[in-house]
């Protein structure tokens, strides 16, 4: 099982590598993930497979960094599960907008974070003090290259200030985009190693004082949107933004 990671090397600088079942880290021949993902999928796979033959770095447990860098952006899609639609309708005084976007051809897409604002696995996430209700949102994150190919998968926590969005859907940017509101990691699983991305388990638990206060699970099989549809709409938005 391979994961592409960012880590701090012996000089204190960010570096890119891969880990496997033996948990050792082998350096990958690229200066950044942004540089790696400028390549086509075949080139990325070749680089990862080449790194698998390298000697591991001396540090057995280097400090991990969020698996995103450079000018990479993180975008999110909302109301992609039936339960998400129902919850947003319950919270909002204008629940019809969530019902309509759930069935619409065009998905809800919104900017979430720039790379340098993302926090990594085990780091503290941000919680807005002006929102009494704040929730974690465990998500599957698609890692895309410059050619709009899905090259890998990782885990995302799309932290949300539910009270703010519930007051008015137009407050979505304030509810979703703030310091440390996006967590990614710990690594990226190459897409060619995932048998079926549409049938993956996602679970979340909240513990307080060592006790589980809440837990739930779902599956990507319950997603209402197809991955290729989300990617297509996102890259059309990006193209129009930069034209």
mmCIF file of C-alpha atoms in Angstrom:
data_model
loop_
_atom_site.group_PDB
_atom_site.id
_atom_site.type_symbol
_atom_site.label_atom_id
_atom_site.label_comp_id
_atom_site.label_asym_id
_atom_site.label_seq_id
_atom_site.Cartn_x
_atom_site.Cartn_y
_atom_site.Cartn_z
ATOM 1 C CA UNK A 1 0.000 0.000 0.000
ATOM 2 C CA UNK A 2 1.685 3.184 -1.205
ATOM 3 C CA UNK A 3 1.152 6.737 0.019
ATOM 4 C CA UNK A 4 2.676 9.899 -1.422
ATOM 5 C CA UNK A 5 3.605 12.259 1.400
ATOM 6 C CA UNK A 6 5.183 15.595 2.231
ATOM 7 C CA UNK A 7 7.610 15.576 5.124
ATOM 8 C CA UNK A 8 10.384 17.606 6.740
ATOM 9 C CA UNK A 9 13.808 16.351 5.643
ATOM 10 C CA UNK A 10 17.086 16.426 7.564
ATOM 11 C CA UNK A 11 17.766 20.030 6.556
ATOM 12 C CA UNK A 12 14.395 21.219 7.857
ATOM 13 C CA UNK A 13 12.914 21.712 4.375
ATOM 14 C CA UNK A 14 9.741 20.214 2.913
ATOM 15 C CA UNK A 15 10.364 17.130 0.778
ATOM 16 C CA UNK A 16 8.255 14.635 -1.168
ATOM 17 C CA UNK A 17 8.415 10.890 -0.689
ATOM 18 C CA UNK A 18 6.489 7.660 -0.635
ATOM 19 C CA UNK A 19 5.724 5.229 2.162
ATOM 20 C CA UNK A 20 4.716 1.601 1.950
ATOM 21 C CA UNK A 21 3.707 -1.248 4.206
ATOM 22 C CA UNK A 22 7.091 -1.145 5.943
ATOM 23 C CA UNK A 23 6.433 2.515 6.900
ATOM 24 C CA UNK A 24 9.863 3.643 5.665
ATOM 25 C CA UNK A 25 10.060 6.850 3.620
ATOM 26 C CA UNK A 26 11.740 6.887 0.227
ATOM 27 C CA UNK A 27 12.429 10.214 -1.502
ATOM 28 C CA UNK A 28 10.569 11.029 -4.696
ATOM 29 C CA UNK A 29 12.412 12.900 -7.464
ATOM 30 C CA UNK A 30 10.447 16.147 -7.428
ATOM 31 C CA UNK A 31 10.763 19.430 -5.592
ATOM 32 C CA UNK A 32 7.062 19.694 -4.718
ATOM 33 C CA UNK A 33 3.708 18.027 -5.120
ATOM 34 C CA UNK A 34 2.683 20.889 -7.394
ATOM 35 C CA UNK A 35 5.579 20.022 -9.702
ATOM 36 C CA UNK A 36 4.718 16.317 -9.588
ATOM 37 C CA UNK A 37 1.062 16.923 -10.407
ATOM 38 C CA UNK A 38 1.929 19.086 -13.388
ATOM 39 C CA UNK A 39 2.678 15.752 -15.114
ATOM 40 C CA UNK A 40 0.221 13.372 -16.718
ATOM 41 C CA UNK A 41 -0.924 10.332 -14.762
ATOM 42 C CA UNK A 42 1.507 8.016 -16.551
ATOM 43 C CA UNK A 43 4.438 10.256 -15.601
ATOM 44 C CA UNK A 44 3.325 10.436 -11.973
ATOM 45 C CA UNK A 45 3.043 6.669 -11.764
ATOM 46 C CA UNK A 46 6.507 6.239 -13.284
ATOM 47 C CA UNK A 47 7.989 8.640 -10.711
ATOM 48 C CA UNK A 48 6.317 6.818 -7.816
ATOM 49 C CA UNK A 49 7.467 3.418 -9.055
ATOM 50 C CA UNK A 50 11.010 4.751 -9.522
ATOM 51 C CA UNK A 51 11.006 6.042 -5.933
ATOM 52 C CA UNK A 52 10.028 2.585 -4.659
ATOM 53 C CA UNK A 53 13.463 1.348 -5.690
ATOM 54 C CA UNK A 54 15.366 4.015 -3.759
ATOM 55 C CA UNK A 55 16.981 3.606 -0.370
ATOM 56 C CA UNK A 56 14.870 4.897 2.549
ATOM 57 C CA UNK A 57 15.800 8.094 4.348
ATOM 58 C CA UNK A 58 17.568 7.724 7.733
ATOM 59 C CA UNK A 59 14.711 9.243 9.754
ATOM 60 C CA UNK A 60 12.185 6.481 10.393
ATOM 61 C CA UNK A 61 9.426 8.879 11.474
ATOM 62 C CA UNK A 62 9.897 12.290 9.815
ATOM 63 C CA UNK A 63 7.392 15.020 10.640
ATOM 64 C CA UNK A 64 4.534 14.866 8.156
ATOM 65 C CA UNK A 65 3.185 17.921 6.378
ATOM 66 C CA UNK A 66 -0.204 18.398 4.692
ATOM 67 C CA UNK A 67 -0.128 16.742 1.240
ATOM 68 C CA UNK A 68 -0.637 19.978 -0.708
ATOM 69 C CA UNK A 69 1.742 22.785 -1.640
ATOM 70 C CA UNK A 70 2.633 25.468 -4.155
ATOM 71 C CA UNK A 71 -0.223 27.341 -5.805
ATOM 72 C CA UNK A 72 -2.546 24.365 -5.469
ATOM 73 C CA UNK A 73 -6.112 25.159 -4.448
ATOM 74 C CA UNK A 74 -8.572 23.057 -2.478
ATOM 75 C CA UNK A 75 -12.162 23.127 -3.726
ATOM 76 C CA UNK A 76 -15.147 21.381 -2.205
ATOM 77 C CA UNK A 77 -18.555 20.175 -3.300
ATOM 78 C CA UNK A 78 -21.572 20.390 -1.021
ATOM 79 C CA UNK A 79 -24.817 18.446 -0.653
ATOM 80 C CA UNK A 80 -23.419 15.324 -2.297
ATOM 81 C CA UNK A 81 -25.109 12.847 0.067
ATOM 82 C CA UNK A 82 -28.850 12.510 0.805
ATOM 83 C CA UNK A 83 -28.123 12.853 4.534
ATOM 84 C CA UNK A 84 -26.231 16.082 3.833
ATOM 85 C CA UNK A 85 -29.224 17.465 1.985
ATOM 86 C CA UNK A 86 -31.566 16.552 4.830
ATOM 87 C CA UNK A 87 -29.282 18.026 7.505
ATOM 88 C CA UNK A 88 -28.812 21.317 5.648
ATOM 89 C CA UNK A 89 -32.575 21.582 5.112
ATOM 90 C CA UNK A 90 -33.184 21.039 8.844
ATOM 91 C CA UNK A 91 -30.653 23.700 9.839
ATOM 92 C CA UNK A 92 -31.617 26.354 7.323
ATOM 93 C CA UNK A 93 -34.590 28.667 7.230
ATOM 94 C CA UNK A 94 -34.423 28.368 3.440
ATOM 95 C CA UNK A 95 -34.005 24.629 2.985
ATOM 96 C CA UNK A 96 -35.375 24.637 -0.549
ATOM 97 C CA UNK A 97 -32.017 25.791 -1.951
ATOM 98 C CA UNK A 98 -30.389 22.571 -0.695
ATOM 99 C CA UNK A 99 -33.149 20.373 -2.096
ATOM 100 C CA UNK A 100 -32.831 22.063 -5.496
ATOM 101 C CA UNK A 101 -29.027 21.849 -5.709
ATOM 102 C CA UNK A 102 -29.118 18.171 -4.719
ATOM 103 C CA UNK A 103 -31.126 17.363 -7.858
ATOM 104 C CA UNK A 104 -29.648 20.039 -10.145
ATOM 105 C CA UNK A 105 -27.349 19.221 -13.046
ATOM 106 C CA UNK A 106 -24.805 21.738 -11.786
ATOM 107 C CA UNK A 107 -23.243 20.696 -8.440
ATOM 108 C CA UNK A 108 -22.471 23.078 -5.599
ATOM 109 C CA UNK A 109 -18.746 23.872 -5.846
ATOM 110 C CA UNK A 110 -16.941 26.329 -3.626
ATOM 111 C CA UNK A 111 -13.382 27.383 -2.946
ATOM 112 C CA UNK A 112 -12.135 25.966 0.366
ATOM 113 C CA UNK A 113 -8.475 26.846 0.888
ATOM 114 C CA UNK A 114 -5.110 27.723 -0.568
ATOM 115 C CA UNK A 115 -2.304 25.253 0.119
ATOM 116 C CA UNK A 116 -0.529 27.267 2.797
ATOM 117 C CA UNK A 117 -3.680 27.504 4.951
ATOM 118 C CA UNK A 118 -4.284 23.738 5.039
ATOM 119 C CA UNK A 119 -3.461 21.858 8.249
ATOM 120 C CA UNK A 120 -2.258 18.268 8.373
ATOM 121 C CA UNK A 121 -3.106 15.059 10.173
ATOM 122 C CA UNK A 122 -2.927 15.558 13.950
ATOM 123 C CA UNK A 123 -2.821 19.354 13.739
ATOM 124 C CA UNK A 124 -5.441 21.553 15.396
ATOM 125 C CA UNK A 125 -8.301 22.693 13.169
ATOM 126 C CA UNK A 126 -9.956 26.091 13.431
ATOM 127 C CA UNK A 127 -13.283 26.663 15.189
ATOM 128 C CA UNK A 128 -15.136 29.966 14.873
ATOM 129 C CA UNK A 129 -16.081 31.516 18.214
ATOM 130 C CA UNK A 130 -19.103 33.279 16.669
ATOM 131 C CA UNK A 131 -20.781 29.991 15.705
ATOM 132 C CA UNK A 132 -22.271 27.947 18.563
ATOM 133 C CA UNK A 133 -22.489 24.860 16.328
ATOM 134 C CA UNK A 134 -19.272 23.753 14.574
ATOM 135 C CA UNK A 135 -18.841 20.335 13.003
ATOM 136 C CA UNK A 136 -16.158 18.174 11.427
ATOM 137 C CA UNK A 137 -16.988 16.848 7.968
ATOM 138 C CA UNK A 138 -14.939 13.780 7.002
ATOM 139 C CA UNK A 139 -14.717 13.603 3.231
ATOM 140 C CA UNK A 140 -12.989 11.752 0.432
ATOM 141 C CA UNK A 141 -10.690 14.206 -1.391
ATOM 142 C CA UNK A 142 -9.825 13.727 -5.057
ATOM 143 C CA UNK A 143 -6.273 14.705 -5.998
ATOM 144 C CA UNK A 144 -6.177 16.075 -9.544
ATOM 145 C CA UNK A 145 -3.316 16.900 -11.864
ATOM 146 C CA UNK A 146 -3.132 19.807 -14.296
ATOM 147 C CA UNK A 147 -4.778 17.658 -16.981
ATOM 148 C CA UNK A 148 -7.894 17.079 -14.827
ATOM 149 C CA UNK A 149 -6.985 13.429 -14.248
ATOM 150 C CA UNK A 150 -7.681 11.877 -10.842
ATOM 151 C CA UNK A 151 -4.216 10.806 -9.695
ATOM 152 C CA UNK A 152 -4.918 9.938 -6.072
ATOM 153 C CA UNK A 153 -7.178 10.091 -3.037
ATOM 154 C CA UNK A 154 -6.749 11.463 0.457
ATOM 155 C CA UNK A 155 -8.837 12.299 3.512
ATOM 156 C CA UNK A 156 -10.273 15.778 4.078
ATOM 157 C CA UNK A 157 -11.915 17.416 7.076
ATOM 158 C CA UNK A 158 -14.105 20.195 5.676
ATOM 159 C CA UNK A 159 -14.674 21.962 9.001
ATOM 160 C CA UNK A 160 -17.932 23.929 8.991
ATOM 161 C CA UNK A 161 -19.586 26.595 11.144
ATOM 162 C CA UNK A 162 -23.102 25.256 10.969
ATOM 163 C CA UNK A 163 -24.835 28.088 12.821
ATOM 164 C CA UNK A 164 -23.535 30.664 10.348
ATOM 165 C CA UNK A 165 -24.563 28.737 7.231
ATOM 166 C CA UNK A 166 -27.894 27.852 8.829
ATOM 167 C CA UNK A 167 -28.699 31.526 9.389
ATOM 168 C CA UNK A 168 -28.430 32.235 5.681
ATOM 169 C CA UNK A 169 -26.976 30.143 2.797
ATOM 170 C CA UNK A 170 -25.286 33.304 1.497
ATOM 171 C CA UNK A 171 -23.018 33.140 4.546
ATOM 172 C CA UNK A 172 -21.402 29.984 3.138
ATOM 173 C CA UNK A 173 -17.945 31.600 2.617
ATOM 174 C CA UNK A 174 -17.857 32.729 6.259
ATOM 175 C CA UNK A 175 -18.983 29.289 7.417
ATOM 176 C CA UNK A 176 -16.464 27.412 5.301
ATOM 177 C CA UNK A 177 -13.388 29.563 4.598
ATOM 178 C CA UNK A 178 -11.355 30.683 7.579
ATOM 179 C CA UNK A 179 -8.022 29.898 9.234
ATOM 180 C CA UNK A 180 -7.360 26.138 9.663
ATOM 181 C CA UNK A 181 -10.811 25.184 8.359
ATOM 182 C CA UNK A 182 -9.371 22.562 5.987
ATOM 183 C CA UNK A 183 -7.376 19.493 7.036
ATOM 184 C CA UNK A 184 -5.845 16.995 4.598
ATOM 185 C CA UNK A 185 -3.783 13.862 4.926
ATOM 186 C CA UNK A 186 -1.790 12.178 6.107
ATOM 187 C CA UNK A 187 -0.881 10.973 2.602
ATOM 188 C CA UNK A 188 -2.172 10.495 -0.937
ATOM 189 C CA UNK A 189 -3.117 7.003 -2.098
ATOM 190 C CA UNK A 190 -2.307 6.631 -5.815
ATOM 191 C CA UNK A 191 -5.463 6.056 -7.810
ATOM 192 C CA UNK A 192 -4.013 3.041 -9.635
ATOM 193 C CA UNK A 193 -3.855 1.175 -6.310
ATOM 194 C CA UNK A 194 -7.526 1.762 -5.433
ATOM 195 C CA UNK A 195 -9.753 -1.035 -6.692
ATOM 196 C CA UNK A 196 -13.043 0.897 -6.485
ATOM 197 C CA UNK A 197 -13.059 4.557 -5.357
ATOM 198 C CA UNK A 198 -16.865 4.510 -5.401
ATOM 199 C CA UNK A 199 -17.042 1.914 -2.624
ATOM 200 C CA UNK A 200 -14.865 3.221 0.200
ATOM 201 C CA UNK A 201 -15.857 3.438 3.863
ATOM 202 C CA UNK A 202 -15.752 6.833 5.615
ATOM 203 C CA UNK A 203 -16.093 7.033 9.385
ATOM 204 C CA UNK A 204 -15.827 9.743 12.016
ATOM 205 C CA UNK A 205 -15.786 9.719 15.800
ATOM 206 C CA UNK A 206 -15.635 12.513 18.357
ATOM 207 C CA UNK A 207 -14.035 11.773 21.724
ATOM 208 C CA UNK A 208 -14.221 13.836 24.892
ATOM 209 C CA UNK A 209 -12.229 12.972 28.016
ATOM 210 C CA UNK A 210 -11.262 9.665 26.445
ATOM 211 C CA UNK A 211 -14.861 8.646 25.761
ATOM 212 C CA UNK A 212 -16.544 8.434 22.342
ATOM 213 C CA UNK A 213 -19.244 11.114 22.351
ATOM 214 C CA UNK A 214 -20.411 10.518 18.772
ATOM 215 C CA UNK A 215 -19.573 8.315 15.814
ATOM 216 C CA UNK A 216 -21.000 7.551 12.382
ATOM 217 C CA UNK A 217 -20.001 5.943 9.099
ATOM 218 C CA UNK A 218 -20.964 6.051 5.447
ATOM 219 C CA UNK A 219 -19.626 4.918 2.084
ATOM 220 C CA UNK A 220 -18.698 6.664 -1.147
ATOM 221 C CA UNK A 221 -21.202 4.283 -2.746
ATOM 222 C CA UNK A 222 -23.880 6.621 -1.354
ATOM 223 C CA UNK A 223 -22.558 9.665 -3.175
ATOM 224 C CA UNK A 224 -25.177 11.362 -5.322
ATOM 225 C CA UNK A 225 -22.562 12.812 -7.709
ATOM 226 C CA UNK A 226 -20.115 11.013 -9.991
ATOM 227 C CA UNK A 227 -16.425 11.883 -9.669
ATOM 228 C CA UNK A 228 -16.025 12.661 -13.375
ATOM 229 C CA UNK A 229 -19.010 15.005 -13.242
ATOM 230 C CA UNK A 230 -17.557 16.947 -10.294
ATOM 231 C CA UNK A 231 -14.144 17.182 -11.960
ATOM 232 C CA UNK A 232 -15.665 18.335 -15.230
ATOM 233 C CA UNK A 233 -17.663 21.129 -13.591
ATOM 234 C CA UNK A 234 -14.687 22.217 -11.488
ATOM 235 C CA UNK A 235 -12.289 22.503 -14.401
ATOM 236 C CA UNK A 236 -14.853 24.373 -16.478
ATOM 237 C CA UNK A 237 -15.074 26.866 -13.601
ATOM 238 C CA UNK A 238 -11.289 27.109 -13.374
ATOM 239 C CA UNK A 239 -10.952 27.601 -17.134
ATOM 240 C CA UNK A 240 -13.502 30.398 -17.191
ATOM 241 C CA UNK A 241 -11.811 32.038 -14.210
ATOM 242 C CA UNK A 242 -8.409 32.130 -15.921
ATOM 243 C CA UNK A 243 -9.500 32.860 -19.503
#
